[in-house]
Short mmCIF file of C-alpha atoms in Angstrom, two decimals:
data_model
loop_
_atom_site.label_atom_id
_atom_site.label_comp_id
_atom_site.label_asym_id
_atom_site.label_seq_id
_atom_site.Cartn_x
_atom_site.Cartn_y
_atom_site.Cartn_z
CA UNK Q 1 18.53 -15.15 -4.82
CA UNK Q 2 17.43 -11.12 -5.04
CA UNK Q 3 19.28 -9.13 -2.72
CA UNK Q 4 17.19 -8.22 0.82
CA UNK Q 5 14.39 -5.31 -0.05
CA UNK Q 6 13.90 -2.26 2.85
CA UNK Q 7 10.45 -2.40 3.56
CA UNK Q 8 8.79 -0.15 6.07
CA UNK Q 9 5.70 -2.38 7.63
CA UNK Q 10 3.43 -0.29 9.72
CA UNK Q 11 0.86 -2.35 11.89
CA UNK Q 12 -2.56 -1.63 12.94
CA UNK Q 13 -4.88 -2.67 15.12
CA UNK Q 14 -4.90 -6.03 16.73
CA UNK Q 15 -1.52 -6.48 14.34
CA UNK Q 16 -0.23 -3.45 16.13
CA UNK Q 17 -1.06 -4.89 19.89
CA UNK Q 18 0.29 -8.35 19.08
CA UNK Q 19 3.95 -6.97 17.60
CA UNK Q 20 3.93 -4.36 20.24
CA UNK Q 21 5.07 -2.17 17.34
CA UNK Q 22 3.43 0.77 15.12
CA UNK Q 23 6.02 0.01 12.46
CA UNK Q 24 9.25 -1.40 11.81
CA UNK Q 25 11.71 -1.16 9.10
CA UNK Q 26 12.23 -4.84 7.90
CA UNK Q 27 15.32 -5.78 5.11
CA UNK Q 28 13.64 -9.25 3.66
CA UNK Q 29 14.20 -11.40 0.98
CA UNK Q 30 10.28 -11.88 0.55
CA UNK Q 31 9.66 -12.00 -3.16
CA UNK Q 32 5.74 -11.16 -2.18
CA UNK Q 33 3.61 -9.33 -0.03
CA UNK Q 34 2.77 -13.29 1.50
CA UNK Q 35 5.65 -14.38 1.70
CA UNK Q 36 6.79 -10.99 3.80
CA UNK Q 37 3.54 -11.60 6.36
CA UNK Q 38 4.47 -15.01 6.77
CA UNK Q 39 7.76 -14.29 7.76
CA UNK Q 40 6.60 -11.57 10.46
CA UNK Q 41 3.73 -13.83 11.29
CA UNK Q 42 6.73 -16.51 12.33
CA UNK Q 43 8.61 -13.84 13.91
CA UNK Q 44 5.66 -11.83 16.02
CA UNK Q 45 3.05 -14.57 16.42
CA UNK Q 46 0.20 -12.69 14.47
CA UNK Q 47 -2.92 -14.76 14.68
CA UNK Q 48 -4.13 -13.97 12.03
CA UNK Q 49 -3.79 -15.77 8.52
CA UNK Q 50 -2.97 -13.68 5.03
CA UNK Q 51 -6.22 -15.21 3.42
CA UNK Q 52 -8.49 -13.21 6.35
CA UNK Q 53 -6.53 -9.90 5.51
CA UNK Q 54 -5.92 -7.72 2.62
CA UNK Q 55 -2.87 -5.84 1.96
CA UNK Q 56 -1.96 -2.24 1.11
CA UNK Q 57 1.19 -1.32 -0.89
CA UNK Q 58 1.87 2.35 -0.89
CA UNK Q 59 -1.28 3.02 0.35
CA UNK Q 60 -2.82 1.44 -1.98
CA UNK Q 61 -4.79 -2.14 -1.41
CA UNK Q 62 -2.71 -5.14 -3.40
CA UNK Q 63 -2.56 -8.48 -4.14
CA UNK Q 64 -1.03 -10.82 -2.36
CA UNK Q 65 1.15 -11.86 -4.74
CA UNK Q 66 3.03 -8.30 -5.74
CA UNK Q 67 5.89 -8.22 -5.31
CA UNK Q 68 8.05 -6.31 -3.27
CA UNK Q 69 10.51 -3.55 -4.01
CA UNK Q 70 12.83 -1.52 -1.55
CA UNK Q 71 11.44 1.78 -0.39
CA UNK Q 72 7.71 0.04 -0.20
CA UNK Q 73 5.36 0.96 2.85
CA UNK Q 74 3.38 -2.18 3.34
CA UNK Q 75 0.22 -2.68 5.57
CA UNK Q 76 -1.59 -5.72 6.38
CA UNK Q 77 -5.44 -4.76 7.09
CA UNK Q 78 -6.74 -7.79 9.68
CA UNK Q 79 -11.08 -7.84 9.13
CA UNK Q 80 -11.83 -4.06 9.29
CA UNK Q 81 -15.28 -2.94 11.48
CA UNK Q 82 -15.82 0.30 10.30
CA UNK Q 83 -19.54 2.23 10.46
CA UNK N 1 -16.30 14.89 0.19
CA UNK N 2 -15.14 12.09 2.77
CA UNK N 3 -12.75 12.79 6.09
CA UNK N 4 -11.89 11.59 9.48
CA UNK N 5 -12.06 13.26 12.63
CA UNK N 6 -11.35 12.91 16.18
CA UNK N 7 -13.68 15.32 17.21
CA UNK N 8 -17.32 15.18 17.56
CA UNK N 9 -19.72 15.42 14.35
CA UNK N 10 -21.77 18.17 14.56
CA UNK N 11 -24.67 16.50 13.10
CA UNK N 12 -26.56 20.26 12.04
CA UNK N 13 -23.52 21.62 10.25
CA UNK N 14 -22.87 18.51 8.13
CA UNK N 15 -26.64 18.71 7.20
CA UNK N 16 -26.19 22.07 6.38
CA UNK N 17 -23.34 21.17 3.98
CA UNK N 18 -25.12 19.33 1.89
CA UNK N 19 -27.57 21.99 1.58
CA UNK N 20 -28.66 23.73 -1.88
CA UNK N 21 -31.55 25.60 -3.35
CA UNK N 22 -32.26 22.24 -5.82
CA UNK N 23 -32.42 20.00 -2.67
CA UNK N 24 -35.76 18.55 -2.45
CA UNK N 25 -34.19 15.69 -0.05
CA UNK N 26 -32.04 15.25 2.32
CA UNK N 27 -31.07 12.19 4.34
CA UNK N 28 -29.16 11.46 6.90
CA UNK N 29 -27.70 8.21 8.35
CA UNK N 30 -25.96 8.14 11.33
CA UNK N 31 -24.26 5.13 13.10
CA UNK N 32 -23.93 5.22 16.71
CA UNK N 33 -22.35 3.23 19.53
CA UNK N 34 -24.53 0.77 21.14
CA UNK N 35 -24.36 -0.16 24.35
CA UNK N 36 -24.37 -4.18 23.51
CA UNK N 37 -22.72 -6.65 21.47
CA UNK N 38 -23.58 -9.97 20.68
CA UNK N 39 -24.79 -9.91 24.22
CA UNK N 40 -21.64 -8.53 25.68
CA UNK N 41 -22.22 -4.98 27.12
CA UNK N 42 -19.73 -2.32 25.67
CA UNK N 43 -18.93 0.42 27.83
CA UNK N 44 -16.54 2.34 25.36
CA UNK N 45 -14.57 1.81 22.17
CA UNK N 46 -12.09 3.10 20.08
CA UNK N 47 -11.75 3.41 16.39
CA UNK N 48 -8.51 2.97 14.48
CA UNK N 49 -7.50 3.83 10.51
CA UNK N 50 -4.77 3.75 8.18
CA UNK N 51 -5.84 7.16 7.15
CA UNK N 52 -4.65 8.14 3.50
CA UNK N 53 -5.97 4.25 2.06
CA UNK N 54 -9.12 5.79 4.15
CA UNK N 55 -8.91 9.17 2.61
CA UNK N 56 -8.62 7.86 -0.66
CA UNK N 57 -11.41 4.91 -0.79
CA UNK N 58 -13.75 7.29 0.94
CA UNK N 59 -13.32 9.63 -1.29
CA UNK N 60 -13.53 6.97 -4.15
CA UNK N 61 -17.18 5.91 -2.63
CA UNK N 62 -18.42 9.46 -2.37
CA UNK N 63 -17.65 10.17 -6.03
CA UNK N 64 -18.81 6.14 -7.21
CA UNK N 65 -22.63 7.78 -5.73
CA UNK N 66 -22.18 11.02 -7.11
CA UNK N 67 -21.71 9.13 -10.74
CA UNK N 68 -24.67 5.90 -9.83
CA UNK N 69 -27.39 8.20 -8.73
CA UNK N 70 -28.70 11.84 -9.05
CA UNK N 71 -27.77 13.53 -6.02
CA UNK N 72 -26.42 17.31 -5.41
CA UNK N 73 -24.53 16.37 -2.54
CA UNK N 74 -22.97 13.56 -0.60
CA UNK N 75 -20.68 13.74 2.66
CA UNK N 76 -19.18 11.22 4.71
CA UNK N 77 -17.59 11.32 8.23
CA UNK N 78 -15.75 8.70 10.26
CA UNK N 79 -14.73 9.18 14.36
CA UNK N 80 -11.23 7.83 14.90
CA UNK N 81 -10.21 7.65 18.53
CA UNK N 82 -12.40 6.93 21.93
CA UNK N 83 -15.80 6.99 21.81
CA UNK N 84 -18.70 6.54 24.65
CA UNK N 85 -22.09 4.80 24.30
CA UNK N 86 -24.44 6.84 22.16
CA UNK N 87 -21.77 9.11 20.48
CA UNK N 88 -21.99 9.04 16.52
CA UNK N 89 -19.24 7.23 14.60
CA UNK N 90 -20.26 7.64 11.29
CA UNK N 91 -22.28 10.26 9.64
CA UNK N 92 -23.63 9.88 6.14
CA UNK N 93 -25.31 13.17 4.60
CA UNK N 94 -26.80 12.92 0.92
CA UNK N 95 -29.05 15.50 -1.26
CA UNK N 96 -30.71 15.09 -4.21
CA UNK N 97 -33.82 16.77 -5.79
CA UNK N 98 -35.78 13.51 -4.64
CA UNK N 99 -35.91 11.54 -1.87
CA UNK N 100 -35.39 8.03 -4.31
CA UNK N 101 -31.94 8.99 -5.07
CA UNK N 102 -31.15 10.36 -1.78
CA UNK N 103 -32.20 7.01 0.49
CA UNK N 104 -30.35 5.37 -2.50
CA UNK N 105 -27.37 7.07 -2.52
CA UNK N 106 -26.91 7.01 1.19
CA UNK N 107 -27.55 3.35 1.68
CA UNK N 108 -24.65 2.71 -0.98
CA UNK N 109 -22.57 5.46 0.83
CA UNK N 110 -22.69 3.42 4.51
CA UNK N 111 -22.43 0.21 2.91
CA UNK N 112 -19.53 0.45 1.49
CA UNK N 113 -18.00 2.30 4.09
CA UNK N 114 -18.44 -0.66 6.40
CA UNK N 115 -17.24 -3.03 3.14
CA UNK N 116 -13.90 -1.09 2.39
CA UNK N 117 -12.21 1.30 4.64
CA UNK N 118 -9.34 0.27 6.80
CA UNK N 119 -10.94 1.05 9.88
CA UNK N 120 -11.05 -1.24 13.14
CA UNK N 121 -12.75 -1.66 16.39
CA UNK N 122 -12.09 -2.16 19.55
CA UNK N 123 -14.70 -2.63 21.99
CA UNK N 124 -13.96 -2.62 26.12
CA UNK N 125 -16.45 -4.54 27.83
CA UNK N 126 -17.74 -4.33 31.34
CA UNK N 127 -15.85 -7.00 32.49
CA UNK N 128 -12.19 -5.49 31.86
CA UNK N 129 -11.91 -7.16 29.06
CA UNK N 130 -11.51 -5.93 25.25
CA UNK N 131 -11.01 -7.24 21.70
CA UNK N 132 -11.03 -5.98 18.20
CA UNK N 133 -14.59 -6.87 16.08
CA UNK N 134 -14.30 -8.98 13.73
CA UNK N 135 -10.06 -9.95 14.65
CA UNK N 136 -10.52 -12.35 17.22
CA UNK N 137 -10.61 -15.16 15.47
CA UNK N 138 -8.75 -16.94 12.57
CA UNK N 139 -12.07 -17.10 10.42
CA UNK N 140 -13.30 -13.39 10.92
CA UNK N 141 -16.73 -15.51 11.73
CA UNK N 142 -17.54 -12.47 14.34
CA UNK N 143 -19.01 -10.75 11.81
CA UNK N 144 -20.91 -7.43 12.97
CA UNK N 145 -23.13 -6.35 10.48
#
């Protein structure tokens, strides 16, 4: 078992309205960018599911299956509208 | 060159930044806010981003067209913040020596705005209510093209 990773999550949009939050430091034992949104999902009742989202990693868009290291700035992007 | 802004676009000067002796065409697209939405009637809305992943992919897009297609000049603005009915949200300006290259370049531009940035919507109806396009459902099946 890897020790807990400190990840800063920053939320957007209807992520941001259903946490309440802009961002939140988070110490998890999520080996993967899924694994991580499934256990805020749990904890903050997101609607959403990972497979309708995409994910950023240092500001940079990621698979879902990277995994994690402490110091990371994750995003989840729900379906964007942009234009 | 690709950036956000909170203010209004001043439709003339980005026109005029695209601007060069060589430019035989110039066009322009510009997306504005419509007063209806899949029947619901929008009185305002307000556009989010996760600006440097924005910064960065619009950036990437702008310089994708420059390499696909011979243009002089290509420029891209986004609104982030409130906007009313009518106001532009998006501003596409491309110019090329011809006009092929130019409606070409311009369609890719606004396409794959609307494909790729991290930018959201949220519309607020005339009935009090609001919701983000394209969010409010488990299946993103509101799609607004």
């Amino acid at each position: 078992m890897k020790a807990p990773a400190r990840l800063l999550v920053r939320y957007f949009a209807i992520l941001r309205d259903q946490s309440g939050l802009a961002e939140e430091t988070v110490d998890s034992k999520a080996e993967t960018a899924r694994e991580l949104y499934a256990e805020l999902m749990a904890r903050h009742g997101f609607s959403l599911e990972a497979d309708y989202m995409k994910v950023a990693i240092n500001a940079e868009f990621a698979d879902w299956e990277s995994p994690l290291s402490s110091g990371d700035t994750v995003v989840f992007i729900p379906p964007t509208a942009g234009g | 060159m690709f950036a956000l802004t909170k203010e209004q676009i001043d439709e003339p000067a980005v026109v005029r930044s695209v601007e060069s002796s060589g430019a035989g065409a110039i066009v322009v697209f510009a997306g504005r806010v419509r007063d209806k939405n899949e029947g619901r009637t929008v009185n305002r809305l307000e556009y989010e981003a996760f600006e440097p992943l924005c910064l960065h992919e619009g950036m990437r897009i702008i310089a994708e067209a420059e390499g696909m297609f011979e243009i002089t000049a290509a420029r891209c603005l986004h609104r982030t913040g409130g906007l009313s009915v009518g106001e532009t949200a998006v501003l596409v300006a491309v110019a090329a020596g011809h006009r092929g290259p130019a409606f070409q370049a311009c369609s890719y531009i606004i396409d794959q705005v609307k494909a790729r940035l991290p930018i959201w919507k949220k519309e607020h109806y005339q009935d009090g209510t609001s919701g983000w396009v394209n969010c409010q459902s488990h299946t993103g099946a509101h799609c607004h093209k």
